[in-house]
Structures are given as C-alpha cells and as structure tokens.
Amino acid sequence: MAKKVKPGKLRGNTTPNLLTEDPNDFILQLIGGMKYDLSDIIQLVLLDGATVKTAQDLEESFRMVMEKGIEMSLMGNNVSLEYIQMRASVSGVFNSSTETFTRPKHEVNPVLTAGQAYLDAAHNTLVENMGPAQNNIISEVVNRTTKSVNKDISSGGVLELHGKGLKVTGSEMYPAHVYICDAATGTIAKNIIEEDLLANLPTQVMFQVPAGLETGKKYIVKISTQATGTSTKLLKTPRLIVSDIVLTCV
C-alpha cells in the first residue's frame, strides 16, 4: 500500500486583486519557491534512505519519487519531473491583508501540466484517419460448444455472434456471407451463406462452423452484408464487418 503523501506548508504574501475595484479584495502570492528537476527529487529520495534492488524496489522508488515531488510542490516549489510539472496555487478572496487562510473559503489547488518529454512525444505522435465511424460491430463471440466467450472456435461446432448491425442480408448480385478467416493473413478459410444461418438478427448471428479448421490455428470472423437500418432497403454495395476478436481453434 502506498505511503500517504505528506502535506506541505505554503507561504505567501497578500496583494491587492487588480481584477476588482474592491479595496478589501486580496489574493495570496506564494513565495520562496525553488525549482526541482527529476535528479533533484531522486537525490531527496536517496537522502531519505531509499535503495533499488529489484523490480519491486524500482516501483517503490518511483512511487517515492512521485510522493516526494508532490510533497515539494506543496512546499511552494515548482517541480519538473520531465514527464509532468507540478506546483500549488491558492484560491479564494482575502478580505484584508492579514486575513487568516480558512477552508472552505480558501483552498490549495494542485496545478499539473505536461512536461517537455510528454509534449515532445505527443507532438510526434502519428494520427491516422480511419474514415467515418462504424456503427456495426461484433462485440462478443460465444462458442456454444465450449461455452467460452471471445476465446476459441470449434470446427463443426456452433458459433454465436453478438453486436450491432450484424444482420446478414444480400442480393442476387452480392450474396451475403459470414467468413471465417486466417487471423494472420485475412485469407478466407470457410464461408457460411445466409441461408445456412441458425439465427440472423441485427444483434445476433448464429451458425454452425464448417468442419476442416486447423486445431491450434487462430481465426477471426467477418460479415459481408447489404443490410441497412431498415428491413426493406439494401446498400448498393456490401459492407464488411471485421471482428477484432481472435479465436483459437480447439
């Protein structure tokens, strides 16, 4: 269990609040702050007697670094840990230059911002536009043979798909199918036609898995359908619903 972070002690001077015309409106500005970087905080942790021997020790030391950083920020210091920066501020109006700090009228507020290392990584993060959001998804796959969920598939067994917009509907030009595909290559291993489905609803599709899948191999399920949100209209061309749930053949 993490040790409780020590509360700090802040010092400040009251100054007139220039945002108002009230002569009895003051704010508290903190004084005496120093700047601590990661190595400074680590040295403070080491002065407390910390040592690192194992992974657990390293995790504990990281926790102590964070707690020491928070502690020093609550002493009125600006703390930069490369990944985050933290300091404290005081909110609330002081009605005289000597008014005592009292809660809940006044409060100490943590100010946390991203450090330069975080900002550098964020500014170099790649973003890929995957196109319009898909409202159709296979959210759960149940192997009725093994009773497992999102785990395996049985050759010759029964598979049940749950999700949204799953109804398998096609046309003479574009017959609808449920495909069982190689998870590594996407190659179709088996396909089930619309007429062979045991259940075919927008939220549930169930079918018997064809025999011949390779034990130990990993597969995913895809659905090709022209179904829309209405029972009468079809899409001009099929849409493909691809499950990201990997199933191992047992």
Short mmCIF file of C-alpha atoms in Angstrom, two decimals:
data_model
loop_
_atom_site.label_atom_id
_atom_site.label_comp_id
_atom_site.label_asym_id
_atom_site.label_seq_id
_atom_site.Cartn_x
_atom_site.Cartn_y
_atom_site.Cartn_z
CA MET A 1 0.00 0.00 0.00
CA ALA A 2 1.31 3.43 -0.95
CA LYS A 3 2.55 5.64 1.83
CA LYS A 4 0.40 8.70 2.36
CA VAL A 5 1.84 11.79 0.70
CA LYS A 6 2.97 14.34 3.24
CA PRO A 7 1.04 17.62 3.25
CA GLY A 8 3.22 20.65 2.70
CA LYS A 9 3.41 24.15 4.08
CA LEU A 10 2.99 27.12 1.77
CA ARG A 11 3.97 30.71 2.40
CA GLY A 12 2.72 33.74 0.54
CA ASN A 13 2.03 37.45 0.60
CA THR A 14 -1.31 39.12 0.03
CA THR A 15 -1.53 41.63 -2.79
CA PRO A 16 -4.47 43.70 -4.00
CA ASN A 17 -6.67 41.92 -6.51
CA LEU A 18 -6.32 44.15 -9.57
CA LEU A 19 -9.28 42.47 -11.25
CA THR A 20 -11.76 44.17 -8.91
CA GLU A 21 -12.40 47.68 -7.58
CA ASP A 22 -12.97 46.39 -4.04
CA PRO A 23 -10.24 47.78 -1.71
CA ASN A 24 -10.79 44.78 0.58
CA ASP A 25 -10.10 42.17 -2.11
CA PHE A 26 -6.70 40.50 -1.89
CA ILE A 27 -5.03 37.43 -3.39
CA LEU A 28 -2.21 35.35 -1.96
CA GLN A 29 1.01 35.02 -3.96
CA LEU A 30 3.32 32.20 -2.93
CA ILE A 31 6.92 33.00 -2.09
CA GLY A 32 10.18 31.19 -1.56
CA GLY A 33 9.77 28.58 -4.31
CA MET A 34 12.73 26.74 -5.82
CA LYS A 35 12.82 24.63 -8.99
CA TYR A 36 13.36 20.87 -8.71
CA ASP A 37 14.05 18.55 -11.65
CA LEU A 38 13.98 14.74 -11.69
CA SER A 39 17.55 14.32 -10.48
CA ASP A 40 16.94 16.75 -7.61
CA ILE A 41 13.90 14.78 -6.49
CA ILE A 42 15.81 11.49 -6.76
CA GLN A 43 18.55 12.90 -4.57
CA LEU A 44 15.95 13.90 -1.99
CA VAL A 45 14.55 10.36 -2.13
CA LEU A 46 18.04 8.90 -1.66
CA LEU A 47 18.60 11.20 1.30
CA ASP A 48 15.51 9.58 2.81
CA GLY A 49 17.38 6.26 2.63
CA ALA A 50 15.83 4.66 -0.47
CA THR A 51 17.67 1.86 -2.34
CA VAL A 52 16.82 0.00 -5.55
CA LYS A 53 17.50 -3.77 -5.74
CA THR A 54 14.57 -5.43 -7.51
CA ALA A 55 11.72 -4.51 -9.84
CA GLN A 56 9.51 -4.15 -6.80
CA ASP A 57 12.11 -1.84 -5.29
CA LEU A 58 12.15 0.16 -8.51
CA GLU A 59 8.37 0.51 -8.44
CA GLU A 60 8.53 1.55 -4.82
CA SER A 61 11.26 4.05 -5.61
CA PHE A 62 9.19 5.53 -8.44
CA ARG A 63 6.30 5.90 -6.04
CA MET A 64 8.58 7.63 -3.58
CA VAL A 65 9.85 9.95 -6.32
CA MET A 66 6.29 10.96 -7.14
CA GLU A 67 5.35 11.41 -3.49
CA LYS A 68 8.46 13.49 -2.86
CA GLY A 69 7.71 15.59 -5.93
CA ILE A 70 4.17 16.24 -4.69
CA GLU A 71 5.50 16.99 -1.23
CA MET A 72 7.96 19.56 -2.57
CA SER A 73 5.30 21.17 -4.75
CA LEU A 74 3.13 21.55 -1.64
CA MET A 75 6.01 23.41 -0.04
CA GLY A 76 5.59 26.12 -2.67
CA ASN A 77 8.15 24.83 -5.18
CA ASN A 78 7.94 24.32 -8.92
CA VAL A 79 8.66 20.64 -9.61
CA SER A 80 9.56 19.35 -13.08
CA LEU A 81 9.80 15.56 -13.48
CA GLU A 82 10.36 15.70 -17.25
CA TYR A 83 7.01 14.00 -17.85
CA ILE A 84 4.87 16.21 -15.63
CA GLN A 85 5.28 19.55 -13.94
CA MET A 86 3.51 20.42 -10.73
CA ARG A 87 3.07 23.33 -8.41
CA ALA A 88 0.45 24.57 -5.97
CA SER A 89 -1.74 27.65 -6.01
CA VAL A 90 -4.14 29.20 -3.52
CA SER A 91 -7.67 30.22 -4.47
CA GLY A 92 -10.17 32.36 -2.65
CA VAL A 93 -10.56 36.02 -1.75
CA PHE A 94 -8.86 37.53 1.30
CA ASN A 95 -10.91 40.43 2.68
CA SER A 96 -7.95 42.01 4.40
CA SER A 97 -4.20 41.92 4.04
CA THR A 98 -3.92 39.94 7.28
CA GLU A 99 -6.91 37.60 6.97
CA THR A 100 -6.14 34.02 8.00
CA PHE A 101 -6.32 31.26 5.42
CA THR A 102 -9.50 29.28 6.16
CA ARG A 103 -11.26 26.43 4.38
CA PRO A 104 -13.59 26.21 2.53
CA LYS A 105 -13.37 29.91 1.69
CA HIS A 106 -9.77 29.39 0.62
CA GLU A 107 -8.17 26.29 -0.83
CA VAL A 108 -4.86 24.87 -2.03
CA ASN A 109 -5.14 23.72 -5.65
CA PRO A 110 -2.68 21.47 -7.48
CA VAL A 111 -1.56 22.70 -10.89
CA LEU A 112 -0.38 19.86 -13.14
CA THR A 113 0.90 20.30 -16.69
CA ALA A 114 2.59 18.04 -19.18
CA GLY A 115 6.38 18.09 -19.09
CA GLN A 116 8.57 18.64 -22.14
CA ALA A 117 9.19 14.91 -22.63
CA TYR A 118 5.44 14.29 -22.75
CA LEU A 119 4.89 17.24 -25.10
CA ASP A 120 7.69 16.12 -27.43
CA ALA A 121 6.19 12.63 -27.64
CA ALA A 122 2.67 13.99 -28.14
CA HIS A 123 3.77 16.34 -30.90
CA ASN A 124 5.44 13.44 -32.72
CA THR A 125 2.52 11.02 -32.34
CA LEU A 126 1.11 9.82 -35.63
CA VAL A 127 -2.65 10.07 -36.24
CA GLU A 128 -4.42 8.04 -38.88
CA ASN A 129 -7.88 8.96 -40.15
CA MET A 130 -9.76 5.67 -40.49
CA GLY A 131 -12.75 7.27 -42.22
CA PRO A 132 -16.33 7.53 -40.95
CA ALA A 133 -17.16 5.84 -37.66
CA GLN A 134 -18.60 2.37 -37.98
CA ASN A 135 -21.90 1.70 -36.22
CA ASN A 136 -21.65 -2.02 -36.92
CA ILE A 137 -19.53 -4.14 -34.64
CA ILE A 138 -19.06 -7.72 -33.46
CA SER A 139 -18.70 -7.17 -29.73
CA GLU A 140 -18.85 -10.76 -28.47
CA VAL A 141 -18.24 -14.24 -29.87
CA VAL A 142 -19.63 -17.24 -27.98
CA ASN A 143 -18.52 -20.80 -28.71
CA ARG A 144 -21.66 -22.75 -27.88
CA THR A 145 -19.64 -25.99 -27.85
CA THR A 146 -17.11 -24.98 -25.17
CA LYS A 147 -19.26 -22.23 -23.58
CA SER A 148 -16.29 -19.86 -23.83
CA VAL A 149 -16.55 -16.19 -24.77
CA ASN A 150 -14.14 -14.35 -27.08
CA LYS A 151 -11.63 -17.18 -26.79
CA ASP A 152 -11.99 -20.13 -29.17
CA ILE A 153 -13.80 -21.73 -32.10
CA SER A 154 -14.67 -25.40 -32.64
CA SER A 155 -14.57 -26.98 -36.07
CA GLY A 156 -18.07 -28.33 -36.64
CA GLY A 157 -19.39 -26.54 -33.55
CA VAL A 158 -21.83 -23.65 -33.21
CA LEU A 159 -20.66 -20.03 -33.01
CA GLU A 160 -22.85 -17.16 -31.81
CA LEU A 161 -22.06 -13.52 -32.60
CA HIS A 162 -23.42 -10.60 -30.60
CA GLY A 163 -23.15 -6.96 -31.56
CA LYS A 164 -24.81 -4.23 -33.58
CA GLY A 165 -25.90 -4.09 -37.22
CA LEU A 166 -24.96 -7.73 -37.83
CA LYS A 167 -27.93 -8.94 -39.91
CA VAL A 168 -26.60 -10.88 -42.88
CA THR A 169 -28.59 -9.82 -45.94
CA GLY A 170 -27.54 -9.90 -49.58
CA SER A 171 -28.86 -9.75 -53.12
CA GLU A 172 -28.58 -11.79 -56.28
CA MET A 173 -25.65 -9.66 -57.35
CA TYR A 174 -24.00 -9.59 -53.94
CA PRO A 175 -24.78 -12.71 -51.87
CA ALA A 176 -24.21 -12.23 -48.14
CA HIS A 177 -21.73 -14.38 -46.23
CA VAL A 178 -20.16 -14.94 -42.85
CA TYR A 179 -16.45 -15.61 -43.33
CA ILE A 180 -14.04 -17.41 -41.04
CA CYS A 181 -10.61 -16.04 -41.90
CA ASP A 182 -7.00 -16.74 -41.02
CA ALA A 183 -6.19 -14.16 -38.33
CA ALA A 184 -2.64 -13.68 -39.59
CA THR A 185 -3.30 -13.24 -43.31
CA GLY A 186 -7.02 -12.45 -43.56
CA THR A 187 -7.44 -15.27 -46.07
CA ILE A 188 -10.92 -16.83 -46.09
CA ALA A 189 -10.80 -20.35 -44.62
CA LYS A 190 -14.54 -21.08 -44.55
CA ASN A 191 -17.72 -19.24 -45.51
CA ILE A 192 -21.32 -19.61 -44.42
CA ILE A 193 -24.11 -18.44 -46.70
CA GLU A 194 -27.12 -16.50 -45.49
CA GLU A 195 -29.49 -19.47 -45.90
CA ASP A 196 -27.42 -21.67 -43.56
CA LEU A 197 -27.54 -19.30 -40.57
CA LEU A 198 -29.26 -20.60 -37.44
CA ALA A 199 -30.09 -17.06 -36.27
CA ASN A 200 -29.88 -13.86 -38.28
CA LEU A 201 -30.74 -10.70 -36.36
CA PRO A 202 -29.15 -7.23 -36.15
CA THR A 203 -27.85 -8.07 -32.65
CA GLN A 204 -27.29 -11.83 -33.00
CA VAL A 205 -25.98 -14.12 -35.72
CA MET A 206 -25.56 -17.86 -35.07
CA PHE A 207 -24.27 -20.61 -37.35
CA GLN A 208 -22.61 -24.00 -37.46
CA VAL A 209 -18.89 -23.77 -38.12
CA PRO A 210 -17.87 -25.87 -41.15
CA ALA A 211 -15.54 -28.77 -40.49
CA GLY A 212 -11.91 -28.63 -41.54
CA LEU A 213 -10.47 -25.80 -39.44
CA GLU A 214 -6.93 -26.43 -38.21
CA THR A 215 -6.60 -27.09 -34.48
CA GLY A 216 -4.39 -24.52 -32.76
CA LYS A 217 -4.69 -22.00 -35.58
CA LYS A 218 -6.11 -18.55 -34.96
CA TYR A 219 -9.12 -17.19 -36.82
CA ILE A 220 -11.31 -14.08 -36.99
CA VAL A 221 -14.88 -13.61 -38.23
CA LYS A 222 -16.02 -11.26 -40.98
CA ILE A 223 -19.53 -10.49 -42.23
CA SER A 224 -20.38 -9.23 -45.72
CA THR A 225 -23.87 -7.73 -45.82
CA GLN A 226 -26.02 -5.16 -47.58
CA ALA A 227 -28.35 -4.72 -44.61
CA THR A 228 -29.25 -1.19 -43.55
CA GLY A 229 -31.17 0.21 -40.62
CA THR A 230 -34.48 -0.63 -42.29
CA SER A 231 -35.93 -4.02 -43.22
CA THR A 232 -36.67 -3.14 -46.83
CA LYS A 233 -33.73 -1.13 -48.15
CA LEU A 234 -30.35 -2.60 -49.07
CA LEU A 235 -27.00 -0.90 -49.55
CA LYS A 236 -25.91 -0.57 -53.17
CA THR A 237 -22.74 -2.48 -52.37
CA PRO A 238 -21.93 -4.76 -49.41
CA ARG A 239 -20.23 -3.50 -46.29
CA LEU A 240 -17.71 -5.63 -44.44
CA ILE A 241 -17.82 -6.05 -40.66
CA VAL A 242 -14.48 -7.29 -39.34
CA SER A 243 -14.17 -8.67 -35.83
CA ASP A 244 -11.01 -7.88 -33.86
CA ILE A 245 -11.62 -10.88 -31.58
CA VAL A 246 -9.03 -13.58 -32.30
CA LEU A 247 -10.29 -17.16 -31.83
CA THR A 248 -8.11 -20.25 -31.44
CA CYS A 249 -9.42 -23.46 -32.97
CA VAL A 250 -9.84 -26.18 -30.33
#
